[in-house]
Amino acid sequence: MRPLLVRLHRWFGLGTAAFLFLAGLTGAVIAWDHELDALLNPSFFRSATPGTPLPALELAKRLEAEEPHAVVTFMPLAVEPGHTWIALVAPRVDPVSQAPYALDFNQVALDPVTGEEQGRRMWGKASLARQNLIPFLYQLHYTLFMPTKMGIDFGVWTMGVVGMVWLLDGFIAIVLAFPSLKSWRKSLAFRVKRGGYALTFDLHRSGGVWLWGLLIVVAVTSISMNLGAQVVRPVVSVFSTLAPDPFRIVAPGPAITPAEATTARERIVTEAADVGRREGITEPPGGLFGLPTSGVYGVGYYAAGKDHGDAGLGNAWLMMNARTGEVLGRQIPGKGSAGDIFIQAQFPLHSGRIAGLPGRIAISFTGLVVAMLSVTGVLIWLKKARARRKPAKQAKAASTIGTRERAAN
C-alpha cells in the first residue's frame, strides 16, 4: 500500500507544484491587498479635501453623467475620512448595436467632497504597473489569466481541480509522514545542522506536518472559491439544506431600463436601513452593487471601510428586487442551516479574516509555506530521479563493456 501512496504523492505533487507555488506566493501577498494597494497608489485611495462628503447617490450620478457609456455597478454608501470614494463600473449597452460600449477602465476614484476624479484603472488588468500590480496578483491567484471558452472559465476550473487534487494529496502526505508511530518525533523534526538534502527533506515533510491543518483548510476553501456552485454546494446540500445562493438571484420580469435603474437605486438606498433592521441587521448600509440587467440590487451592511469584513463570517448582504424592493435573498453571518454557515465561512477562512489580523498573518505565512513545499517537493524528486538513473547508467555501461569483451574474444 505504501509504495502506491508514494507514487500517488509524487505525481500529484509534481502535477500541482507550479500552480501551488504561484498560488502560495500570490496568496501571501493578497492577504494584504487593500493595505498594499493603498500604499502603492496613495493618490487613488487618499483624499485630503476638508468638508462633508457628498451623498453616494450624488457621486454616482456625477460619475455617470461624466461617463455616459458607463453604469456604476458597485459603490460605497459611506467613506472613511481622508479616503476616496471608489466605484466599480461596467459598460452600458449600445441601443443600436446591442453590444456593450468599449471602456478602458472599470474602477474610478472620486474625491468624496468635491466629486472630482482622482484616478481610474482597469482592475485586474494583466500589468505590472504600480497602479495595476495588486489587482493583477489577485486575478492571477484565482484565474491564472486563462481564457473563458464555450462558457467554461478555464482558470477557475484549473485552480478548482488543483485544489481537489491538493486536498487528496494532503491526506496521502500525512499518512506517508508517519511510517511508524514509534518514530513520530522524526516527522516533526528539522535537521538544521545537517543541512543539504536532509534539511530539504525535513522542510518538506515536517513543515507539512506542522501546518497540516491549515493546509487542509486552505485546500478545501480553494475549491469553494473556484468551484463553489459546481462542486461544493452540491456536496454540502447532501448533508444540509442550503438556501439559494443570494448572489446568483435574478429578478423575474424583463430587464429594467436605465431610467428605472436610477429610480430603483435611489429607492433601495433610501429604504436600506429600515429593511436591514427588519431583517435583524444592526450594521448600517455600507455598499450597493448590482447590474440593472439582472433586476437585482444588493446592499451590504457594514461601517465605512469594513467592506471586506475584519473578523468573523463577514458582512451581511440583502438582495432586493429593483422594481419592488422585495428581499429576494439574504446572507446574514451566523444565520441559516449548518450548511449555509459552512458556505459563509469559506472566504473568511481562505483569507484568514475569520480570525482578524492574526488570521491574516497565519494565511500569509501559510502561502509562503505552500510555495516552499512545492519547491522542496520538486528538489526531492529530482535528487531521487538522479539516484535512480545512476545505477541504470552503470548497468548499461557494464553491459556495453561486457558485449565488447565478448566480441573481442
Short mmCIF file of C-alpha atoms in Angstrom, two decimals:
data_model
loop_
_atom_site.label_atom_id
_atom_site.label_comp_id
_atom_site.label_asym_id
_atom_site.label_seq_id
_atom_site.Cartn_x
_atom_site.Cartn_y
_atom_site.Cartn_z
CA MET A 1 0.00 0.00 0.00
CA ARG A 2 2.76 2.43 0.92
CA PRO A 3 4.54 2.19 -2.49
CA LEU A 4 1.25 3.10 -4.18
CA LEU A 5 0.76 6.08 -1.87
CA VAL A 6 4.33 7.22 -2.52
CA ARG A 7 3.73 7.04 -6.26
CA LEU A 8 0.44 8.95 -6.00
CA HIS A 9 2.03 11.60 -3.78
CA ARG A 10 4.88 12.02 -6.25
CA TRP A 11 2.69 12.51 -9.29
CA PHE A 12 0.00 14.56 -7.57
CA GLY A 13 2.73 16.80 -6.18
CA LEU A 14 4.55 17.22 -9.48
CA GLY A 15 1.30 17.86 -11.31
CA THR A 16 0.26 20.68 -8.98
CA ALA A 17 3.65 22.08 -7.90
CA ALA A 18 3.79 25.02 -10.32
CA PHE A 19 0.18 26.02 -9.65
CA LEU A 20 0.57 25.79 -5.86
CA PHE A 21 3.87 27.68 -5.93
CA LEU A 22 2.19 30.53 -7.79
CA ALA A 23 -0.95 30.41 -5.65
CA GLY A 24 1.08 30.33 -2.45
CA LEU A 25 3.21 33.35 -3.27
CA THR A 26 0.34 35.43 -4.63
CA GLY A 27 -1.87 34.39 -1.72
CA ALA A 28 0.75 35.53 0.78
CA VAL A 29 0.67 38.97 -0.86
CA ILE A 30 -3.06 39.43 -1.43
CA ALA A 31 -3.81 38.65 2.20
CA TRP A 32 -2.86 42.34 2.49
CA ASP A 33 -4.32 43.52 -0.82
CA HIS A 34 -6.07 46.65 0.47
CA GLU A 35 -3.13 47.84 2.53
CA LEU A 36 -0.55 47.21 -0.20
CA ASP A 37 -2.74 48.70 -2.93
CA ALA A 38 -3.25 51.87 -0.89
CA LEU A 39 0.47 52.04 -0.10
CA LEU A 40 1.42 51.78 -3.77
CA ASN A 41 -1.30 54.16 -5.01
CA PRO A 42 -1.93 56.85 -2.39
CA SER A 43 -3.46 59.29 -4.88
CA PHE A 44 -6.05 56.68 -5.84
CA PHE A 45 -7.07 55.88 -2.27
CA ARG A 46 -6.43 59.05 -0.25
CA SER A 47 -8.23 62.38 -0.35
CA ALA A 48 -7.19 65.50 1.54
CA THR A 49 -10.10 67.84 0.79
CA PRO A 50 -11.75 69.01 4.03
CA GLY A 51 -15.52 69.13 4.28
CA THR A 52 -18.61 66.96 4.31
CA PRO A 53 -18.69 64.18 1.69
CA LEU A 54 -21.38 64.33 -0.96
CA PRO A 55 -24.08 61.64 -0.79
CA ALA A 56 -23.10 58.43 -2.55
CA LEU A 57 -26.02 58.68 -4.97
CA GLU A 58 -24.93 62.17 -5.99
CA LEU A 59 -21.39 60.96 -6.64
CA ALA A 60 -22.75 58.09 -8.73
CA LYS A 61 -24.90 60.50 -10.77
CA ARG A 62 -21.93 62.76 -11.44
CA LEU A 63 -19.76 59.86 -12.50
CA GLU A 64 -22.38 58.50 -14.88
CA ALA A 65 -23.03 61.99 -16.28
CA GLU A 66 -19.31 62.38 -16.94
CA GLU A 67 -19.09 58.89 -18.46
CA PRO A 68 -22.47 58.24 -20.15
CA HIS A 69 -21.31 54.90 -21.54
CA ALA A 70 -20.64 53.57 -18.02
CA VAL A 71 -23.01 52.41 -15.28
CA VAL A 72 -22.00 52.14 -11.62
CA THR A 73 -22.18 48.50 -10.52
CA PHE A 74 -20.78 48.96 -7.02
CA MET A 75 -20.47 51.99 -4.81
CA PRO A 76 -19.72 52.57 -1.14
CA LEU A 77 -22.54 54.33 0.68
CA ALA A 78 -20.10 55.92 3.13
CA VAL A 79 -16.34 56.56 3.15
CA GLU A 80 -13.75 56.85 5.87
CA PRO A 81 -12.37 60.35 6.50
CA GLY A 82 -9.39 61.02 4.25
CA HIS A 83 -10.32 58.29 1.75
CA THR A 84 -11.61 58.48 -1.80
CA TRP A 85 -14.98 57.18 -2.97
CA ILE A 86 -14.16 54.21 -5.21
CA ALA A 87 -16.80 52.78 -7.55
CA LEU A 88 -16.84 49.87 -9.96
CA VAL A 89 -18.40 50.44 -13.36
CA ALA A 90 -19.47 48.36 -16.36
CA PRO A 91 -20.21 49.39 -19.94
CA ARG A 92 -23.78 50.22 -20.90
CA VAL A 93 -25.32 48.51 -23.91
CA ASP A 94 -25.39 50.43 -27.18
CA PRO A 95 -29.10 50.57 -28.11
CA VAL A 96 -28.23 50.46 -31.81
CA SER A 97 -25.76 47.58 -31.95
CA GLN A 98 -26.97 45.87 -28.75
CA ALA A 99 -23.29 45.41 -27.86
CA PRO A 100 -21.58 46.84 -24.77
CA TYR A 101 -19.69 50.08 -25.27
CA ALA A 102 -15.90 49.78 -25.12
CA LEU A 103 -14.43 51.03 -21.84
CA ASP A 104 -10.76 51.05 -20.90
CA PHE A 105 -11.49 51.25 -17.16
CA ASN A 106 -13.75 49.56 -14.62
CA GLN A 107 -12.83 51.34 -11.39
CA VAL A 108 -12.93 55.06 -10.64
CA ALA A 109 -11.84 57.02 -7.56
CA LEU A 110 -13.53 60.35 -6.77
CA ASP A 111 -12.84 62.97 -4.16
CA PRO A 112 -15.91 62.44 -1.95
CA VAL A 113 -16.16 66.14 -1.05
CA THR A 114 -15.82 67.72 -4.50
CA GLY A 115 -16.76 64.81 -6.76
CA GLU A 116 -13.62 65.37 -8.84
CA GLU A 117 -11.94 62.32 -10.32
CA GLN A 118 -8.65 61.27 -8.74
CA GLY A 119 -7.94 58.19 -10.82
CA ARG A 120 -9.27 55.34 -12.91
CA ARG A 121 -7.97 51.92 -13.84
CA MET A 122 -8.91 48.55 -15.28
CA TRP A 123 -8.99 46.44 -12.13
CA GLY A 124 -7.48 43.01 -12.84
CA LYS A 125 -5.57 44.09 -15.95
CA ALA A 126 -2.53 41.95 -16.76
CA SER A 127 0.03 44.62 -15.94
CA LEU A 128 2.90 45.03 -13.50
CA ALA A 129 2.48 48.80 -13.40
CA ARG A 130 2.19 50.12 -9.86
CA GLN A 131 -1.48 51.03 -10.25
CA ASN A 132 -2.34 47.54 -11.52
CA LEU A 133 0.08 45.34 -9.57
CA ILE A 134 -2.07 44.20 -6.63
CA PRO A 135 -5.27 43.64 -8.66
CA PHE A 136 -3.12 41.75 -11.19
CA LEU A 137 -1.80 39.44 -8.45
CA TYR A 138 -5.34 38.95 -7.14
CA GLN A 139 -6.60 37.89 -10.56
CA LEU A 140 -3.53 35.72 -11.13
CA HIS A 141 -4.17 33.94 -7.83
CA TYR A 142 -7.71 32.96 -8.76
CA THR A 143 -7.76 32.69 -12.56
CA LEU A 144 -4.17 32.44 -13.88
CA PHE A 145 -5.49 34.75 -16.63
CA MET A 146 -6.69 31.70 -18.53
CA PRO A 147 -9.39 32.32 -21.12
CA THR A 148 -13.09 31.57 -20.99
CA LYS A 149 -14.13 29.44 -23.95
CA MET A 150 -17.55 27.95 -24.72
CA GLY A 151 -18.79 29.26 -21.41
CA ILE A 152 -16.04 27.49 -19.46
CA ASP A 153 -13.72 29.59 -17.30
CA PHE A 154 -10.56 27.52 -17.65
CA GLY A 155 -8.68 29.44 -14.95
CA VAL A 156 -11.35 28.84 -12.33
CA TRP A 157 -11.72 25.18 -13.28
CA THR A 158 -7.95 24.63 -13.32
CA MET A 159 -7.45 26.07 -9.85
CA GLY A 160 -10.53 24.24 -8.58
CA VAL A 161 -9.24 20.89 -9.83
CA VAL A 162 -5.78 21.67 -8.43
CA GLY A 163 -7.46 22.31 -5.08
CA MET A 164 -9.21 18.93 -5.18
CA VAL A 165 -6.00 17.10 -6.08
CA TRP A 166 -4.15 19.02 -3.37
CA LEU A 167 -6.78 18.06 -0.78
CA LEU A 168 -6.50 14.37 -1.64
CA ASP A 169 -2.71 14.60 -1.69
CA GLY A 170 -2.76 16.24 1.73
CA PHE A 171 -4.31 13.14 3.30
CA ILE A 172 -1.87 10.89 1.45
CA ALA A 173 1.03 13.04 2.67
CA ILE A 174 0.04 12.86 6.35
CA VAL A 175 -0.09 9.05 6.13
CA LEU A 176 3.34 8.92 4.49
CA ALA A 177 4.78 11.35 7.04
CA PHE A 178 4.29 8.81 9.84
CA PRO A 179 5.63 5.46 8.58
CA SER A 180 5.91 4.29 12.18
CA LEU A 181 4.15 5.70 15.22
CA LYS A 182 7.19 4.80 17.31
CA SER A 183 9.34 7.28 15.38
CA TRP A 184 6.77 10.09 15.30
CA ARG A 185 9.31 12.60 16.61
CA LYS A 186 11.28 12.35 13.36
CA SER A 187 8.24 13.55 11.44
CA LEU A 188 8.22 16.78 13.44
CA ALA A 189 11.96 17.50 13.50
CA PHE A 190 14.17 19.67 11.29
CA ARG A 191 17.80 18.58 10.86
CA VAL A 192 19.08 22.13 10.58
CA LYS A 193 22.70 21.31 11.46
CA ARG A 194 22.98 18.63 8.78
CA GLY A 195 21.64 20.95 6.11
CA GLY A 196 21.63 19.87 2.48
CA TYR A 197 19.24 17.17 1.36
CA ALA A 198 18.34 16.17 4.95
CA LEU A 199 17.08 19.67 5.70
CA THR A 200 15.29 19.89 2.35
CA PHE A 201 13.51 16.62 3.14
CA ASP A 202 12.56 17.77 6.64
CA LEU A 203 11.29 21.11 5.41
CA HIS A 204 9.00 19.23 3.06
CA ARG A 205 7.83 16.51 5.43
CA SER A 206 7.92 18.18 8.85
CA GLY A 207 6.91 21.58 7.50
CA GLY A 208 3.81 19.99 6.01
CA VAL A 209 3.03 18.11 9.22
CA TRP A 210 3.27 21.18 11.46
CA LEU A 211 0.86 23.17 9.27
CA TRP A 212 -1.22 20.24 8.02
CA GLY A 213 -4.49 21.51 9.50
CA LEU A 214 -4.11 24.96 7.95
CA LEU A 215 -3.09 23.47 4.62
CA ILE A 216 -6.23 21.32 4.54
CA VAL A 217 -8.39 24.35 5.36
CA VAL A 218 -6.81 26.34 2.54
CA ALA A 219 -7.22 23.41 0.13
CA VAL A 220 -10.92 22.96 0.96
CA THR A 221 -11.67 26.67 0.75
CA SER A 222 -9.74 26.99 -2.51
CA ILE A 223 -12.21 24.53 -4.03
CA SER A 224 -15.06 26.67 -2.69
CA MET A 225 -13.55 29.86 -4.07
CA ASN A 226 -13.37 28.39 -7.56
CA LEU A 227 -15.98 25.65 -7.85
CA GLY A 228 -18.47 26.59 -5.17
CA ALA A 229 -21.57 26.27 -7.34
CA GLN A 230 -20.28 23.32 -9.37
CA VAL A 231 -18.83 21.15 -6.58
CA VAL A 232 -19.05 22.44 -3.02
CA ARG A 233 -22.71 23.47 -2.81
CA PRO A 234 -23.97 20.19 -4.35
CA VAL A 235 -21.83 18.18 -1.91
CA VAL A 236 -22.86 20.24 1.13
CA SER A 237 -26.53 20.05 0.12
CA VAL A 238 -26.40 16.26 0.56
CA PHE A 239 -25.81 16.78 4.28
CA SER A 240 -27.65 20.05 4.94
CA THR A 241 -30.40 22.09 3.34
CA LEU A 242 -28.99 25.18 1.64
CA ALA A 243 -30.73 28.46 0.96
CA PRO A 244 -30.45 29.61 -2.68
CA ASP A 245 -27.20 31.42 -3.42
CA PRO A 246 -28.21 35.08 -2.95
CA PHE A 247 -25.53 36.32 -5.32
CA ARG A 248 -26.94 34.33 -8.26
CA ILE A 249 -30.52 35.53 -7.97
CA VAL A 250 -32.18 37.16 -10.98
CA ALA A 251 -35.42 39.10 -10.53
CA PRO A 252 -38.45 37.94 -12.52
CA GLY A 253 -39.63 40.05 -15.43
CA PRO A 254 -37.87 41.92 -18.24
CA ALA A 255 -34.65 43.86 -17.78
CA ILE A 256 -35.19 47.32 -16.32
CA THR A 257 -34.44 50.44 -18.33
CA PRO A 258 -31.67 52.91 -17.39
CA ALA A 259 -34.31 55.34 -16.12
CA GLU A 260 -35.91 52.63 -13.98
CA ALA A 261 -32.48 51.62 -12.68
CA THR A 262 -31.73 55.14 -11.44
CA THR A 263 -35.07 55.40 -9.65
CA ALA A 264 -34.72 51.91 -8.19
CA ARG A 265 -31.22 52.62 -6.93
CA GLU A 266 -32.38 55.75 -5.13
CA ARG A 267 -35.35 53.98 -3.56
CA ILE A 268 -33.33 51.00 -2.38
CA VAL A 269 -30.64 53.18 -0.81
CA THR A 270 -33.31 55.24 0.96
CA GLU A 271 -35.06 52.15 2.33
CA ALA A 272 -31.96 50.02 3.02
CA ALA A 273 -31.56 50.93 6.70
CA ASP A 274 -35.19 50.12 7.54
CA VAL A 275 -35.10 46.88 5.56
CA GLY A 276 -31.92 45.86 7.34
CA ARG A 277 -33.44 46.46 10.76
CA ARG A 278 -36.45 44.33 9.84
CA GLU A 279 -34.02 41.54 8.94
CA GLY A 280 -32.30 41.87 12.31
CA ILE A 281 -29.16 43.54 10.92
CA THR A 282 -27.59 46.10 13.25
CA GLU A 283 -24.84 47.47 10.98
CA PRO A 284 -25.57 50.44 8.68
CA PRO A 285 -25.87 50.11 4.90
CA GLY A 286 -22.28 50.28 3.64
CA GLY A 287 -22.32 49.38 -0.05
CA LEU A 288 -24.61 48.87 -3.03
CA PHE A 289 -23.96 46.63 -6.00
CA GLY A 290 -25.89 45.19 -8.89
CA LEU A 291 -26.30 45.09 -12.63
CA PRO A 292 -29.53 46.73 -13.77
CA THR A 293 -29.99 44.00 -16.39
CA SER A 294 -30.43 41.44 -13.58
CA GLY A 295 -33.16 43.47 -11.93
CA VAL A 296 -31.45 42.99 -8.56
CA TYR A 297 -29.52 45.28 -6.26
CA GLY A 298 -27.51 44.01 -3.30
CA VAL A 299 -26.96 46.03 -0.15
CA GLY A 300 -24.03 45.24 2.13
CA TYR A 301 -24.26 46.21 5.77
CA TYR A 302 -21.04 47.41 7.38
CA ALA A 303 -19.32 50.52 8.68
CA ALA A 304 -17.27 52.67 6.31
CA GLY A 305 -14.02 50.93 5.35
CA LYS A 306 -15.15 47.49 6.55
CA ASP A 307 -16.24 46.20 3.16
CA HIS A 308 -14.04 43.08 3.37
CA GLY A 309 -15.10 42.16 6.89
CA ASP A 310 -12.36 42.39 9.50
CA ALA A 311 -13.30 39.32 11.56
CA GLY A 312 -15.88 36.57 11.86
CA LEU A 313 -18.07 35.40 8.99
CA GLY A 314 -18.05 38.66 7.06
CA ASN A 315 -20.76 41.19 6.33
CA ALA A 316 -24.50 40.82 5.89
CA TRP A 317 -25.98 41.20 2.40
CA LEU A 318 -29.57 41.56 1.23
CA MET A 319 -30.55 41.08 -2.40
CA MET A 320 -33.56 43.19 -3.43
CA ASN A 321 -35.88 43.32 -6.41
CA ALA A 322 -35.04 46.57 -8.21
CA ARG A 323 -38.69 47.20 -9.11
CA THR A 324 -40.42 46.32 -5.85
CA GLY A 325 -37.74 46.47 -3.16
CA GLU A 326 -38.71 42.95 -2.07
CA VAL A 327 -35.91 40.98 -0.40
CA LEU A 328 -35.17 38.08 -2.75
CA GLY A 329 -32.19 36.62 -0.93
CA ARG A 330 -30.04 37.17 2.10
CA GLN A 331 -26.69 36.22 3.54
CA ILE A 332 -26.57 37.08 7.23
CA PRO A 333 -23.48 35.83 9.09
CA GLY A 334 -24.28 33.04 11.51
CA LYS A 335 -27.85 32.59 10.31
CA GLY A 336 -29.23 29.71 8.29
CA SER A 337 -28.63 25.97 8.28
CA ALA A 338 -25.33 24.36 9.21
CA GLY A 339 -24.60 24.13 5.50
CA ASP A 340 -25.35 27.82 4.97
CA ILE A 341 -22.94 28.76 7.76
CA PHE A 342 -20.30 26.43 6.31
CA ILE A 343 -20.63 28.22 2.96
CA GLN A 344 -20.47 31.62 4.67
CA ALA A 345 -17.19 30.63 6.33
CA GLN A 346 -15.33 29.77 3.13
CA PHE A 347 -13.94 33.18 2.14
CA PRO A 348 -13.25 34.29 5.75
CA LEU A 349 -11.32 31.05 6.28
CA HIS A 350 -9.46 31.24 2.97
CA SER A 351 -8.42 34.85 3.56
CA GLY A 352 -7.78 34.39 7.29
CA ARG A 353 -10.15 37.25 8.04
CA ILE A 354 -12.29 34.96 10.18
CA ALA A 355 -9.66 35.42 12.91
CA GLY A 356 -8.90 39.07 12.20
CA LEU A 357 -5.29 40.24 11.98
CA PRO A 358 -3.77 37.04 13.46
CA GLY A 359 -5.69 35.01 10.89
CA ARG A 360 -4.40 37.08 8.00
CA ILE A 361 -0.83 36.71 9.29
CA ALA A 362 -1.32 32.94 9.53
CA ILE A 363 -2.70 32.73 5.98
CA SER A 364 0.11 34.87 4.59
CA PHE A 365 2.68 32.63 6.29
CA THR A 366 0.85 29.53 5.06
CA GLY A 367 1.06 30.84 1.50
CA LEU A 368 4.84 31.05 1.81
CA VAL A 369 4.92 27.53 3.24
CA VAL A 370 2.86 26.23 0.30
CA ALA A 371 5.41 27.72 -2.09
CA MET A 372 8.25 26.19 -0.05
CA LEU A 373 6.60 22.75 -0.03
CA SER A 374 6.23 22.91 -3.81
CA VAL A 375 9.91 23.76 -4.33
CA THR A 376 11.26 21.22 -1.84
CA GLY A 377 9.00 18.52 -3.28
CA VAL A 378 10.43 19.05 -6.75
CA LEU A 379 14.00 19.10 -5.37
CA ILE A 380 13.43 15.80 -3.56
CA TRP A 381 12.04 14.24 -6.73
CA LEU A 382 15.00 15.48 -8.80
CA LYS A 383 17.51 14.01 -6.36
CA LYS A 384 15.75 10.65 -6.25
CA ALA A 385 15.34 10.64 -10.03
CA ARG A 386 19.08 11.21 -10.46
CA ALA A 387 19.79 8.45 -7.96
CA ARG A 388 17.56 6.04 -9.89
CA ARG A 389 19.20 6.93 -13.19
CA LYS A 390 22.75 6.43 -11.91
CA PRO A 391 22.53 2.62 -11.37
CA ALA A 392 20.75 2.31 -14.70
CA LYS A 393 23.60 4.13 -16.44
CA GLN A 394 26.17 1.99 -14.62
CA ALA A 395 24.36 -1.20 -15.60
CA LYS A 396 24.14 -0.04 -19.20
CA ALA A 397 27.85 0.82 -19.23
CA ALA A 398 28.74 -2.57 -17.73
CA SER A 399 26.58 -4.31 -20.31
CA THR A 400 28.29 -2.40 -23.12
CA ILE A 401 31.76 -3.32 -21.82
CA GLY A 402 30.74 -6.96 -21.47
CA THR A 403 29.44 -7.03 -25.02
CA ARG A 404 32.68 -5.57 -26.35
CA GLU A 405 34.78 -8.06 -24.41
CA ARG A 406 32.76 -10.97 -25.74
CA ALA A 407 33.11 -9.60 -29.26
CA ALA A 408 36.90 -9.27 -28.81
CA ASN A 409 37.17 -12.88 -27.67
#
